[in-house]
Short mmCIF file of C-alpha atoms in Angstrom, two decimals:
data_model
loop_
_atom_site.label_atom_id
_atom_site.label_comp_id
_atom_site.label_asym_id
_atom_site.label_seq_id
_atom_site.Cartn_x
_atom_site.Cartn_y
_atom_site.Cartn_z
CA MET A 1 162.14 119.26 112.86
CA SER A 2 164.44 116.89 110.61
CA VAL A 3 167.65 116.85 110.18
CA GLU A 4 166.68 118.51 106.28
CA HIS A 5 164.75 120.66 107.16
CA PHE A 6 168.25 122.72 109.30
CA HIS A 7 170.41 121.08 105.88
CA GLY A 8 167.93 123.64 103.87
CA LEU A 9 168.05 126.32 106.25
CA CYS A 10 171.81 126.79 106.99
CA HIS A 11 172.31 126.85 103.19
CA ARG A 12 169.63 129.65 102.71
CA HIS A 13 171.37 131.65 105.71
CA MET A 14 174.97 130.70 104.35
CA GLY A 15 177.33 133.56 104.88
CA ARG A 16 175.10 135.56 107.74
CA ALA A 17 175.49 135.21 111.86
CA VAL A 18 173.28 132.63 113.48
CA GLU A 19 173.05 131.33 116.80
CA ILE A 20 171.88 128.13 116.74
CA ARG A 21 171.53 126.07 120.09
CA THR A 22 171.66 122.25 120.20
CA HIS A 23 169.05 119.94 122.00
CA ASP A 24 172.46 119.28 124.74
CA GLY A 25 171.60 123.31 125.33
CA ARG A 26 174.88 124.39 123.77
CA ILE A 27 174.60 127.89 122.39
CA HIS A 28 176.94 128.79 119.10
CA ARG A 29 177.05 131.52 117.61
CA GLY A 30 179.05 132.52 114.45
CA ILE A 31 178.37 132.81 110.75
CA ILE A 32 177.51 130.41 108.19
CA HIS A 33 181.07 129.38 106.44
CA ARG A 34 180.04 125.67 105.48
CA VAL A 35 177.19 123.59 104.99
CA ALA A 36 178.23 119.51 104.62
CA ASN A 37 175.90 116.55 103.91
CA ASN A 38 175.58 116.49 108.16
CA ARG A 39 177.23 119.03 109.63
CA VAL A 40 177.50 123.01 109.08
CA TYR A 41 180.66 124.97 110.07
CA LEU A 42 180.59 128.18 111.58
CA GLN A 43 183.39 130.94 111.47
CA PRO A 44 183.63 132.37 115.37
CA LEU A 45 182.03 136.05 115.42
CA GLY A 46 184.87 139.20 115.62
CA ARG A 47 187.74 140.15 113.89
CA PRO A 48 190.64 137.68 112.65
CA ARG A 49 193.68 137.93 114.69
CA ASN A 50 196.30 139.16 112.84
CA LEU A 51 199.84 139.18 113.96
CA GLY A 52 201.97 142.10 113.56
CA GLY A 53 200.02 143.10 110.04
CA PHE A 54 202.03 140.77 108.28
CA GLY A 55 199.46 138.02 107.81
CA TYR A 56 200.36 135.71 110.05
CA GLY A 57 197.68 133.68 111.79
CA GLY A 58 195.55 133.60 108.78
CA TRP A 59 194.84 129.65 109.30
CA GLY A 60 192.20 131.05 111.68
CA TRP A 61 190.21 133.00 113.84
CA GLY A 62 190.91 134.07 116.99
CA GLY A 63 193.38 131.38 116.76
CA TRP A 64 190.73 127.99 116.51
CA GLY A 65 189.52 128.08 112.85
CA PHE A 66 186.25 126.68 111.64
CA GLY A 67 186.59 123.46 114.28
CA ALA A 68 184.70 120.12 113.58
CA GLY A 69 181.20 121.87 112.68
CA ILE A 70 178.05 121.24 114.82
CA ALA A 71 175.77 117.46 114.16
CA LEU A 72 172.92 119.17 112.33
CA GLY A 73 170.94 116.22 113.73
CA THR A 74 171.52 117.73 117.34
CA ILE A 75 170.08 120.85 116.12
CA ALA A 76 166.94 122.51 118.06
CA SER A 77 166.95 125.64 117.22
CA LEU A 78 168.67 128.33 114.69
CA ALA A 79 168.45 131.59 114.83
CA VAL A 80 169.70 134.65 112.33
CA LEU A 81 171.60 137.18 114.22
CA SER A 82 172.05 141.25 113.11
CA LEU A 83 175.68 141.91 113.45
CA PHE A 84 174.88 145.22 114.24
CA PHE A 85 174.84 144.16 117.82
CA PHE A 86 178.60 142.31 117.87
#
């Protein structure tokens, strides 16, 4: 499938939990946070960490933030996940 197909698919499912499989066999799970012209950015699944309840570490989920994103050209499949299982 084309980059344009996955770009539109990612835009339609922004804010939803997805599983993305790439052509090299990697699996990425998260909530679509942002879609650029050539990348999709996922927010990791799970609760954000908070040190002592004072908001420290609010710069990323689980300490690693949103990363570099997944290139749209490497996506082999995208599946929408149900949050009831997480």
